[in-house]
Coordinates of C-alpha atoms in Angstrom, one line a residue:
Chain A
M1 CA -7.7 -0.4 31.5
L2 CA -9.2 -0.2 28.0
V3 CA -7.3 -1.3 24.8
G4 CA -8.6 -0.4 21.3
Y5 CA -7.6 -2.4 18.2
L6 CA -8.3 -2.6 14.5
G7 CA -11.3 -5.0 14.3
P8 CA -13.4 -6.8 13.6
K9 CA -13.0 -9.5 16.3
G10 CA -10.9 -12.4 14.9
S11 CA -8.4 -10.1 13.1
F12 CA -4.7 -10.4 13.5
T13 CA -4.7 -7.1 15.4
H14 CA -7.2 -8.6 17.8
D15 CA -4.9 -11.5 18.4
V16 CA -2.0 -9.2 19.1
A17 CA -4.1 -7.1 21.5
T18 CA -5.2 -10.3 23.3
H19 CA -1.6 -11.5 23.6
S20 CA -0.2 -8.1 24.8
F21 CA -3.0 -7.3 27.2
P22 CA -4.7 -10.6 28.3
T23 CA -6.4 -9.1 31.3
S24 CA -7.6 -5.8 29.9
E25 CA -10.9 -5.0 28.2
R26 CA -10.5 -4.9 24.5
I27 CA -12.6 -2.9 22.1
A28 CA -12.8 -3.4 18.3
Y29 CA -12.9 -0.4 15.9
R30 CA -13.7 -0.4 12.2
T31 CA -10.7 1.4 10.8
I32 CA -7.1 2.3 11.9
T33 CA -8.1 5.9 11.9
D34 CA -11.1 5.1 14.2
V35 CA -8.7 3.3 16.7
I36 CA -6.3 6.3 16.9
K37 CA -9.1 8.8 17.1
A38 CA -10.6 6.8 20.0
Y39 CA -7.3 7.2 21.8
E40 CA -7.3 10.9 21.1
N41 CA -10.8 11.2 22.5
Q42 CA -9.6 9.4 25.6
E43 CA -12.0 6.5 25.1
I44 CA -9.1 4.0 25.4
D45 CA -5.7 3.8 27.2
F46 CA -3.7 2.1 24.4
A47 CA -4.3 1.6 20.7
V48 CA -3.1 -1.5 18.8
V49 CA -2.6 -1.0 15.0
P50 CA -0.6 -2.8 12.2
V51 CA 2.4 -0.8 10.9
E52 CA 4.3 -3.0 8.4
N53 CA 4.1 -6.5 6.9
S54 CA 7.2 -8.3 5.6
I55 CA 5.5 -9.0 2.3
E56 CA 3.1 -6.1 1.7
G57 CA 5.2 -3.3 3.2
S58 CA 4.1 -0.4 5.3
V59 CA 0.5 0.1 6.5
H60 CA 0.0 3.6 5.1
E61 CA -3.1 4.5 7.0
T62 CA -1.2 4.1 10.3
L63 CA 1.9 6.0 9.2
D64 CA 0.1 8.8 7.4
Y65 CA -2.2 9.5 10.3
L66 CA 0.6 9.6 12.8
F67 CA 2.6 11.9 10.5
H68 CA -0.1 14.3 9.3
Q69 CA -2.5 14.5 12.3
G70 CA -1.3 12.4 15.2
T71 CA 0.3 13.6 18.4
I72 CA 0.3 10.1 19.8
Q73 CA 3.4 7.9 19.7
A74 CA 4.3 4.2 19.5
V75 CA 5.4 3.0 23.0
A76 CA 5.8 -0.7 22.1
E77 CA 6.1 -2.9 19.1
V78 CA 5.0 -6.5 18.6
V79 CA 6.4 -8.6 15.7
Y80 CA 3.7 -11.2 15.0
P81 CA 3.8 -14.2 12.6
I82 CA 1.0 -14.2 10.0
K83 CA -0.5 -17.6 9.3
Q84 CA -3.6 -18.2 7.2
Q85 CA -6.2 -20.9 7.7
L86 CA -8.9 -22.2 5.3
L87 CA -12.1 -21.9 7.4
V88 CA -15.5 -23.4 6.8
A89 CA -18.9 -23.5 8.5
K90 CA -18.8 -27.3 8.3
K91 CA -15.8 -29.5 7.5
D92 CA -15.3 -31.6 4.4
R93 CA -18.1 -30.1 2.4
L94 CA -17.9 -29.0 -1.2
I95 CA -16.2 -25.5 -1.5
R96 CA -17.1 -23.5 -4.6
T97 CA -16.0 -20.0 -3.6
V98 CA -13.3 -18.8 -1.2
Y99 CA -13.6 -15.3 0.3
S100 CA -10.7 -13.2 1.8
H101 CA -8.6 -10.1 1.7
P102 CA -6.7 -9.8 -1.7
Q103 CA -3.4 -10.4 0.1
A104 CA -4.5 -13.5 1.9
L105 CA -6.0 -14.8 -1.4
A106 CA -2.6 -14.2 -3.1
Q107 CA -0.9 -16.1 -0.2
G108 CA -3.4 -19.0 -0.5
K109 CA -3.5 -19.2 -4.3
A110 CA -0.8 -21.9 -4.6
F111 CA -2.6 -24.1 -2.0
L112 CA -6.0 -23.6 -3.6
R113 CA -4.7 -24.3 -7.1
A114 CA -3.2 -27.6 -5.8
H115 CA -6.2 -28.8 -3.7
Y116 CA -9.2 -26.9 -5.0
P117 CA -8.4 -26.1 -8.6
D118 CA -12.0 -25.2 -9.6
V119 CA -12.7 -22.8 -6.7
A120 CA -13.6 -19.2 -7.4
M121 CA -11.9 -16.4 -5.3
E122 CA -13.8 -13.4 -4.1
M123 CA -12.2 -10.3 -2.5
T124 CA -13.4 -8.9 0.9
A125 CA -12.2 -5.8 2.8
S126 CA -10.5 -8.0 5.5
T127 CA -9.9 -11.6 6.4
A128 CA -12.1 -11.3 9.5
Y129 CA -15.0 -10.0 7.3
A130 CA -14.6 -13.0 5.1
A131 CA -14.8 -15.3 8.2
R132 CA -17.9 -13.6 9.5
Y133 CA -19.5 -13.9 6.0
V134 CA -18.9 -17.6 6.0
A135 CA -20.3 -17.9 9.5
E136 CA -23.4 -15.9 8.5
H137 CA -24.1 -18.1 5.5
P138 CA -23.6 -21.7 6.8
D139 CA -25.6 -23.2 4.0
L140 CA -23.5 -21.8 1.1
E141 CA -20.6 -23.8 -0.4
I142 CA -18.0 -21.3 0.6
A143 CA -14.9 -20.9 2.7
A144 CA -12.7 -18.1 4.1
I145 CA -9.0 -17.6 4.4
A146 CA -8.5 -16.0 7.8
P147 CA -6.4 -16.1 11.0
L148 CA -6.9 -18.9 13.5
A149 CA -8.5 -16.5 15.9
A150 CA -11.4 -16.0 13.5
A151 CA -12.2 -19.7 13.7
S152 CA -13.0 -19.5 17.5
E153 CA -14.5 -16.0 17.2
Y154 CA -17.0 -17.1 14.6
S155 CA -17.3 -20.8 15.5
L156 CA -15.8 -22.0 12.2
E157 CA -14.0 -25.2 11.5
V158 CA -10.4 -25.4 10.2
Q159 CA -10.5 -27.2 6.8
A160 CA -6.8 -26.7 6.2
R161 CA -4.0 -25.2 8.4
D162 CA -1.2 -22.8 7.6
I163 CA -1.9 -22.5 3.9
Q164 CA 0.1 -19.4 3.2
E165 CA 2.7 -19.6 0.4
I166 CA 5.6 -17.7 2.1
E167 CA 6.5 -19.1 5.5
D168 CA 8.4 -16.1 6.7
N169 CA 5.5 -13.7 6.9
Y170 CA 5.5 -11.3 9.9
T171 CA 3.7 -8.1 10.7
R172 CA 4.9 -5.3 13.0
F173 CA 2.1 -4.0 15.3
W174 CA 2.5 -0.7 17.2
I175 CA 1.0 -0.1 20.6
L176 CA 0.3 3.7 20.7
G177 CA -0.1 5.5 24.0
A178 CA 1.3 7.9 26.5
K179 CA 3.6 5.6 28.4
E180 CA 5.3 2.3 28.0
P181 CA 2.8 -0.5 28.8
A182 CA 3.4 -3.5 31.0
M183 CA 3.4 -6.2 28.4
S184 CA 2.3 -9.8 28.9
E185 CA 5.0 -12.3 29.9
T186 CA 4.2 -14.4 26.8
L187 CA 6.2 -11.8 24.9
S188 CA 10.0 -11.5 24.8
P189 CA 11.7 -8.0 24.6
A190 CA 14.1 -7.7 21.7
L191 CA 15.6 -4.5 20.2
Q192 CA 15.0 -0.9 21.2
K193 CA 14.0 1.3 18.2
I194 CA 13.1 4.9 17.3
S195 CA 10.9 5.8 14.3
L196 CA 11.2 9.2 12.8
A197 CA 9.4 11.1 10.0
L198 CA 11.7 13.6 8.2
T199 CA 10.5 16.4 6.0
L200 CA 13.2 17.8 3.7
P201 CA 13.6 21.3 2.4
N202 CA 13.1 21.2 -1.5
N203 CA 15.7 19.4 -3.7
L204 CA 15.3 15.8 -2.7
S205 CA 18.6 14.4 -3.9
G206 CA 20.9 16.6 -1.9
A207 CA 18.8 17.0 1.2
L208 CA 18.0 13.3 1.7
Y209 CA 21.7 12.5 1.2
K210 CA 22.7 15.1 3.9
G211 CA 20.0 13.8 6.2
L212 CA 21.2 10.2 6.0
S213 CA 24.8 11.5 6.5
T214 CA 23.9 12.7 10.0
F215 CA 23.2 9.1 10.9
A216 CA 25.8 7.4 8.7
W217 CA 28.9 9.1 10.0
R218 CA 27.9 8.6 13.6
G219 CA 27.5 4.8 12.9
I220 CA 23.8 4.9 13.9
N221 CA 22.1 1.9 12.2
L222 CA 19.0 2.4 10.1
T223 CA 16.7 -0.6 9.9
K224 CA 14.3 1.0 7.5
I225 CA 13.9 4.0 5.2
E226 CA 10.7 4.7 3.2
S227 CA 9.2 7.6 1.4
R228 CA 5.6 8.5 1.6
P229 CA 3.7 11.1 -0.5
L230 CA 3.2 14.4 1.4
K231 CA -0.3 14.5 -0.3
T232 CA 0.5 18.0 -1.7
A233 CA 1.7 17.1 -5.2
L234 CA 3.0 14.0 -7.0
G235 CA 6.7 13.8 -6.3
E236 CA 6.7 15.4 -2.9
Y237 CA 7.5 13.0 0.0
F238 CA 8.3 12.7 3.6
F239 CA 10.6 10.0 4.9
I240 CA 10.1 7.4 7.6
I241 CA 13.3 6.2 9.2
D242 CA 13.7 3.5 11.8
L243 CA 16.9 3.6 14.0
L244 CA 18.3 1.3 16.5
N245 CA 18.2 3.2 19.8
E246 CA 21.7 2.1 21.0
A247 CA 23.5 5.5 21.4
P248 CA 21.0 8.0 22.7
D249 CA 23.7 10.8 22.9
L250 CA 24.7 10.4 19.3
I251 CA 21.0 10.4 18.2
Q252 CA 20.5 13.7 20.1
F253 CA 23.4 15.2 18.2
A254 CA 21.9 13.9 14.9
Y255 CA 18.6 15.6 15.7
Q256 CA 20.4 18.9 16.3
E257 CA 22.3 18.6 13.0
L258 CA 19.1 17.7 11.1
D259 CA 17.5 20.8 12.6
S260 CA 20.4 23.0 11.5
L261 CA 20.1 21.5 8.0
G262 CA 16.4 22.7 7.8
I263 CA 15.2 19.0 8.0
Q264 CA 12.1 18.7 10.2
T265 CA 12.0 15.7 12.5
K266 CA 8.8 14.2 14.0
V267 CA 9.2 11.2 16.4
L268 CA 6.6 8.6 15.5
G269 CA 7.7 6.2 18.2
R270 CA 10.4 5.2 20.7
Y271 CA 9.8 1.7 21.7
Q272 CA 10.8 -1.8 22.9
V273 CA 10.3 -4.5 20.2
Y274 CA 8.6 -7.7 21.5
T275 CA 8.3 -11.1 19.8
L276 CA 6.2 -14.2 20.7
K277 CA 8.1 -16.4 23.1
D278 CA 7.1 -19.8 21.8
N279 CA 7.6 -19.8 18.1
G280 CA 11.3 -19.6 17.5
M281 CA 11.3 -15.8 17.0
E282 CA 13.5 -14.9 19.9
K283 CA 16.5 -14.7 17.6
R284 CA 15.0 -11.6 15.9
Chain B
M1 CA -2.3 -3.7 -32.0
L2 CA -3.6 -5.0 -28.7
V3 CA -3.4 -3.1 -25.5
G4 CA -4.1 -4.8 -22.1
Y5 CA -5.1 -2.8 -19.0
L6 CA -6.2 -3.3 -15.4
G7 CA -10.0 -3.7 -15.6
P8 CA -12.8 -3.9 -15.3
K9 CA -14.1 -1.6 -18.0
G10 CA -14.8 1.9 -16.6
S11 CA -11.6 1.9 -14.4
F12 CA -9.2 4.8 -14.3
T13 CA -6.6 2.5 -16.1
H14 CA -9.2 1.8 -18.8
D15 CA -9.5 5.6 -19.3
V16 CA -5.8 6.0 -19.6
A17 CA -5.6 3.1 -22.1
T18 CA -8.3 4.7 -24.2
H19 CA -6.6 8.1 -24.0
S20 CA -3.2 6.7 -25.0
F21 CA -4.3 4.3 -27.7
P22 CA -7.6 5.5 -29.0
T23 CA -7.5 3.4 -32.2
S24 CA -6.2 0.1 -30.7
E25 CA -8.2 -2.8 -29.4
R26 CA -8.2 -2.8 -25.6
I27 CA -8.5 -5.8 -23.4
A28 CA -9.4 -5.7 -19.7
Y29 CA -7.6 -8.0 -17.2
R30 CA -8.7 -8.8 -13.6
T31 CA -5.4 -8.0 -11.8
I32 CA -2.2 -6.1 -12.5
T33 CA -0.3 -9.4 -12.5
D34 CA -2.7 -10.8 -15.1
V35 CA -2.1 -7.8 -17.4
I36 CA 1.7 -8.2 -17.1
K37 CA 1.5 -11.9 -17.6
A38 CA -0.6 -11.4 -20.7
Y39 CA 2.2 -9.3 -22.1
E40 CA 4.8 -11.9 -21.2
N41 CA 2.6 -14.6 -22.9
Q42 CA 2.6 -12.3 -26.0
E43 CA -1.2 -11.9 -25.9
I44 CA -0.9 -8.1 -26.0
D45 CA 1.6 -5.5 -27.4
F46 CA 1.4 -3.0 -24.5
A47 CA 0.3 -3.3 -20.9
V48 CA -1.2 -0.3 -19.0
V49 CA -1.0 -0.4 -15.2
P50 CA -1.0 2.1 -12.3
V51 CA 2.3 2.7 -10.5
E52 CA 1.8 5.5 -8.0
N53 CA -0.9 7.8 -6.6
S54 CA -0.2 11.2 -5.1
I55 CA -2.2 10.3 -2.0
E56 CA -1.9 6.6 -1.6
G57 CA 1.7 6.2 -2.8
S58 CA 3.1 3.4 -4.8
V59 CA 1.1 0.5 -6.3
H60 CA 3.0 -2.4 -4.8
E61 CA 1.6 -5.1 -7.1
T62 CA 3.1 -3.3 -10.1
L63 CA 6.5 -2.5 -8.7
D64 CA 7.0 -5.8 -6.9
Y65 CA 6.1 -7.9 -10.0
L66 CA 8.5 -5.9 -12.2
F67 CA 11.3 -6.2 -9.6
H68 CA 10.9 -9.8 -8.6
Q69 CA 9.6 -11.5 -11.8
G70 CA 9.4 -9.1 -14.6
T71 CA 11.7 -8.7 -17.6
I72 CA 9.3 -6.1 -19.1
Q73 CA 10.1 -2.4 -18.7
A74 CA 8.1 0.9 -18.7
V75 CA 8.4 2.6 -22.1
A76 CA 6.0 5.5 -21.4
E77 CA 4.3 7.2 -18.4
V78 CA 1.0 9.0 -18.2
V79 CA 0.2 11.3 -15.3
Y80 CA -3.6 11.3 -15.0
P81 CA -6.0 13.3 -12.7
I82 CA -8.2 11.2 -10.4
K83 CA -11.7 12.6 -10.1
Q84 CA -14.5 10.8 -8.4
Q85 CA -18.2 10.9 -9.3
L86 CA -21.3 9.8 -7.4
L87 CA -23.1 7.5 -9.8
V88 CA -26.6 6.1 -9.6
A89 CA -28.9 3.9 -11.7
K90 CA -31.6 6.7 -11.7
K91 CA -31.0 10.3 -10.6
D92 CA -32.5 12.0 -7.6
R93 CA -33.7 8.9 -5.9
L94 CA -33.1 8.0 -2.2
I95 CA -29.6 6.7 -1.5
R96 CA -29.1 4.5 1.6
T97 CA -25.8 2.9 0.8
V98 CA -22.7 4.0 -1.2
Y99 CA -20.3 1.4 -2.6
S100 CA -16.7 2.0 -3.6
H101 CA -13.1 1.2 -3.1
P102 CA -11.9 2.2 0.4
Q103 CA -9.7 5.0 -0.9
A104 CA -12.5 6.5 -3.0
L105 CA -14.8 6.3 0.0
A106 CA -12.2 8.1 2.1
Q107 CA -12.0 10.8 -0.6
G108 CA -15.8 11.1 -0.8
K109 CA -16.5 11.0 3.0
A110 CA -16.6 14.8 3.5
F111 CA -19.0 15.2 0.5
L112 CA -21.3 12.4 1.8
R113 CA -21.2 13.7 5.3
A114 CA -22.4 17.1 4.1
H115 CA -25.0 16.0 1.6
Y116 CA -26.0 12.5 2.6
P117 CA -25.3 12.3 6.4
D118 CA -27.2 9.1 7.0
V119 CA -25.8 7.1 4.2
A120 CA -23.9 3.8 4.9
M121 CA -20.6 3.1 3.2
E122 CA -19.6 -0.4 1.9
M123 CA -16.2 -1.3 0.6
T124 CA -15.6 -3.0 -2.8
A125 CA -12.5 -4.3 -4.4
S126 CA -12.5 -1.4 -7.0
T127 CA -14.5 1.7 -8.0
A128 CA -15.5 0.0 -11.3
Y129 CA -16.8 -3.1 -9.4
A130 CA -19.0 -0.7 -7.3
A131 CA -20.3 0.9 -10.5
R132 CA -21.1 -2.5 -12.0
Y133 CA -22.9 -3.6 -8.8
V134 CA -25.1 -0.4 -8.9
A135 CA -25.9 -1.0 -12.6
E136 CA -26.8 -4.7 -11.9
H137 CA -29.2 -3.7 -9.0
P138 CA -31.1 -0.8 -10.4
D139 CA -34.0 -1.2 -7.9
L140 CA -31.8 -0.9 -4.8
E141 CA -31.4 2.5 -3.0
I142 CA -27.6 2.6 -3.7
A143 CA -24.9 4.6 -5.4
A144 CA -21.2 4.1 -6.4
I145 CA -18.2 6.4 -6.2
A146 CA -16.4 5.8 -9.4
P147 CA -14.7 7.5 -12.4
L148 CA -16.7 9.2 -15.1
A149 CA -15.8 6.5 -17.6
A150 CA -17.7 4.0 -15.4
A151 CA -20.9 6.1 -16.0
S152 CA -20.9 5.6 -19.7
E153 CA -19.6 2.0 -19.5
Y154 CA -22.4 0.9 -17.2
S155 CA -25.1 3.4 -18.3
L156 CA -25.3 5.1 -14.9
E157 CA -26.3 8.7 -14.2
V158 CA -24.0 11.2 -12.5
Q159 CA -25.7 12.3 -9.2
A160 CA -22.8 14.6 -8.2
R161 CA -19.6 15.5 -10.0
D162 CA -16.0 15.7 -8.7
I163 CA -16.8 14.9 -5.1
Q164 CA -13.2 14.0 -4.1
E165 CA -11.9 15.9 -1.0
I166 CA -8.3 16.6 -2.2
E167 CA -8.2 18.4 -5.5
D168 CA -4.6 17.7 -6.4
N169 CA -5.0 13.9 -6.9
Y170 CA -3.0 12.3 -9.7
T171 CA -2.0 8.8 -10.6
R172 CA 1.1 7.8 -12.6
F173 CA 0.3 5.0 -15.1
W174 CA 3.1 3.0 -16.8
I175 CA 2.9 1.6 -20.3
L176 CA 5.0 -1.5 -20.4
G177 CA 6.3 -2.9 -23.6
A178 CA 9.3 -3.6 -25.8
K179 CA 9.6 -0.2 -27.5
E180 CA 8.4 3.3 -27.1
P181 CA 4.7 3.6 -28.3
A182 CA 3.3 6.2 -30.6
M183 CA 1.1 8.1 -28.1
S184 CA -2.1 9.9 -28.9
E185 CA -1.9 13.6 -29.7
T186 CA -4.2 14.4 -26.8
L187 CA -1.2 13.9 -24.5
S188 CA 1.7 16.3 -24.1
P189 CA 5.3 15.0 -23.5
A190 CA 6.9 16.3 -20.3
L191 CA 10.0 15.0 -18.5
Q192 CA 12.2 12.0 -19.4
K193 CA 12.8 9.7 -16.5
I194 CA 14.5 6.4 -15.5
S195 CA 13.2 4.1 -12.7
L196 CA 15.7 1.8 -11.0
A197 CA 15.5 -0.9 -8.4
L198 CA 18.6 -1.1 -6.2
T199 CA 19.5 -4.1 -4.1
L200 CA 22.1 -3.4 -1.4
P201 CA 24.8 -5.6 0.1
N202 CA 23.9 -6.0 3.9
N203 CA 24.3 -3.1 6.3
L204 CA 21.6 -0.7 5.1
S205 CA 22.8 2.5 6.6
G206 CA 26.2 2.7 4.9
A207 CA 25.3 1.0 1.6
L208 CA 22.2 3.2 0.9
Y209 CA 24.2 6.3 1.8
K210 CA 27.0 5.3 -0.7
G211 CA 24.4 4.4 -3.4
L212 CA 22.8 7.8 -3.1
S213 CA 26.3 9.4 -3.2
T214 CA 26.8 8.1 -6.7
F215 CA 23.9 10.3 -7.9
A216 CA 24.3 13.2 -5.5
W217 CA 27.9 14.1 -6.3
R218 CA 27.1 14.0 -10.1
G219 CA 24.2 16.3 -9.6
I220 CA 21.7 13.7 -10.9
N221 CA 18.3 14.6 -9.6
L222 CA 16.2 12.0 -7.9
T223 CA 12.4 12.6 -8.0
K224 CA 11.6 9.6 -5.8
I225 CA 13.1 7.1 -3.4
E226 CA 11.2 4.3 -1.8
S227 CA 12.0 1.1 0.0
R228 CA 10.0 -2.1 -0.6
P229 CA 10.3 -5.3 1.4
L230 CA 12.4 -8.0 -0.3
K231 CA 9.9 -10.5 1.0
T232 CA 12.7 -12.5 2.6
A233 CA 12.6 -11.2 6.2
L234 CA 11.2 -8.3 8.0
G235 CA 13.7 -5.4 7.7
E236 CA 15.2 -6.4 4.3
Y237 CA 14.4 -4.0 1.5
F238 CA 15.1 -3.1 -2.1
F239 CA 15.0 0.5 -3.2
I240 CA 13.1 2.1 -6.1
I241 CA 14.7 5.3 -7.3
D242 CA 13.4 7.6 -10.1
L243 CA 16.0 9.8 -11.8
L244 CA 15.6 12.7 -14.3
N245 CA 17.2 11.3 -17.5
E246 CA 19.0 14.6 -18.3
A247 CA 22.7 13.5 -18.4
P248 CA 22.9 9.9 -19.9
D249 CA 26.7 9.9 -19.7
L250 CA 26.8 10.7 -16.0
I251 CA 24.1 8.1 -15.3
Q252 CA 26.2 5.4 -17.1
F253 CA 29.1 6.3 -14.8
A254 CA 26.8 6.1 -11.8
Y255 CA 25.7 2.6 -12.9
Q256 CA 29.4 1.5 -13.1
E257 CA 30.1 2.9 -9.6
L258 CA 27.0 1.2 -8.1
D259 CA 28.2 -2.1 -9.6
S260 CA 31.7 -1.7 -8.1
L261 CA 30.1 -1.0 -4.7
G262 CA 28.3 -4.3 -4.9
I263 CA 24.9 -2.6 -5.4
Q264 CA 22.7 -4.5 -7.9
T265 CA 20.7 -2.3 -10.4
K266 CA 17.6 -3.3 -12.3
V267 CA 16.1 -0.9 -14.8
L268 CA 12.3 -0.9 -14.3
G269 CA 11.7 1.7 -17.0
R270 CA 13.2 4.4 -19.2
Y271 CA 10.4 6.6 -20.4
Q272 CA 8.8 9.8 -21.6
V273 CA 6.3 11.2 -19.1
Y274 CA 3.0 12.4 -20.7
T275 CA 0.2 14.6 -19.2
L276 CA -3.3 15.4 -20.5
K277 CA -3.3 18.4 -22.8
D278 CA -6.5 20.0 -21.8
N279 CA -6.6 20.2 -18.0
G280 CA -3.8 22.6 -17.0
M281 CA -1.3 19.9 -16.3
E282 CA 1.2 21.0 -18.9
K283 CA 3.2 22.8 -16.3
R284 CA 4.2 19.5 -14.6

């Protein structure tokens, strides 16, 4: 079985793919769109992509592709803790410049200010690229902020551990495919959820209100609602809604009512949520 | 009068600052947070920052800062067309690598595939950084995708004009400050709007529904609704709502009702929307 993921090697998505499918062959792709397209071209059996971070919010490339072009759906979700490490080619050497993704730099800023006040920060396209750059330039006085997986992947040393500012930082990853995967036993099943994309007929105020009514008066719990631009004109949106999949009958009635209101519904995923077993996340 | 903007020079935000305040001194800052902080430290009189793009969606750094930390509000909005140019140090030379921001690369991909099928694409932190890099390395076989303003700023030549894939690409920019600015006459006033951030008491489904009711049954039109993570835990959000400011009395009643429902309201801006006079956008 082949599993594609958003690379490069040493990325958080790589880590999630390894945790979820420890015995499968795993293939890195350069962009989220490339991973999903690889699935559509039947190069892989499952695609692992990030969908939402607790600080940064939704991953637009994933949701927009699934809404606009995709026919593939999420069949499992993994909620994964994001911890950032300060990685170097050789430990305890002078560090003049730190490379990382803008969000990881933001998360590491307080730590760097306290421990490396004179360091310069340079942005890269991903944390794993930063780690690779440091590994490829072992003689420069540089470091990367990147996941622990990147340290082993690129043979880097951990200069400082868990330097992120906000402790409670998690990312939701979706596993896209045709059927529910057999997940590794290192993961615990939690909630069952459904993610929908709603497209409203004109007049946002009234239509969104009516759409939400179909769930509210049936007591169906939403865990998320978000608007995304339709890419037609500024001010035109579609809506992503996550539901707890607790009352399948009621949800079917809600679908029918949305349809009769002229609200289009696309199912982006119907999935079991998993968390890591050994880091106190079972309560989620 | 001093106007701060998200730099570097040659960025779209620079262009908007120049258009809006042609006779003021303008100062570039490195990040959106730096621009807003400069205002808070009374270094500048107005701050110009991007807030939403019609393809990419909201600019989280702007909205999150204003919600979580800011006391500053939007006092004007400029809706500005985004057009991308292929810029080179010297025209009609071989191009092996094209540098730009990931979104601009995505927008230019179809053009490059058609006209430069063998070119490599490299990501940079912004379009203006890409332009500056090309200007600083005039002997390399490289190009940048960047705004027209970057060509004059960095003395680059335009190899190909308006190469973006989607024609209808606009960004909303906010002018933050203490009072409504006197805007340049090259801009036309359009709608009046209010942007609010709502924080709900627990139970998302019911509370959001009730919050929207306060606007819906008064016939107050929403032009946008979006959730953003509260950064506390995965699944906790605040909501950004844009209203047409057509019935101030009714909006005051809605505020009171939101308050009595336990929904907290923060005003992010109350502003006149402006468009460019000479590019057919008056109809917006």
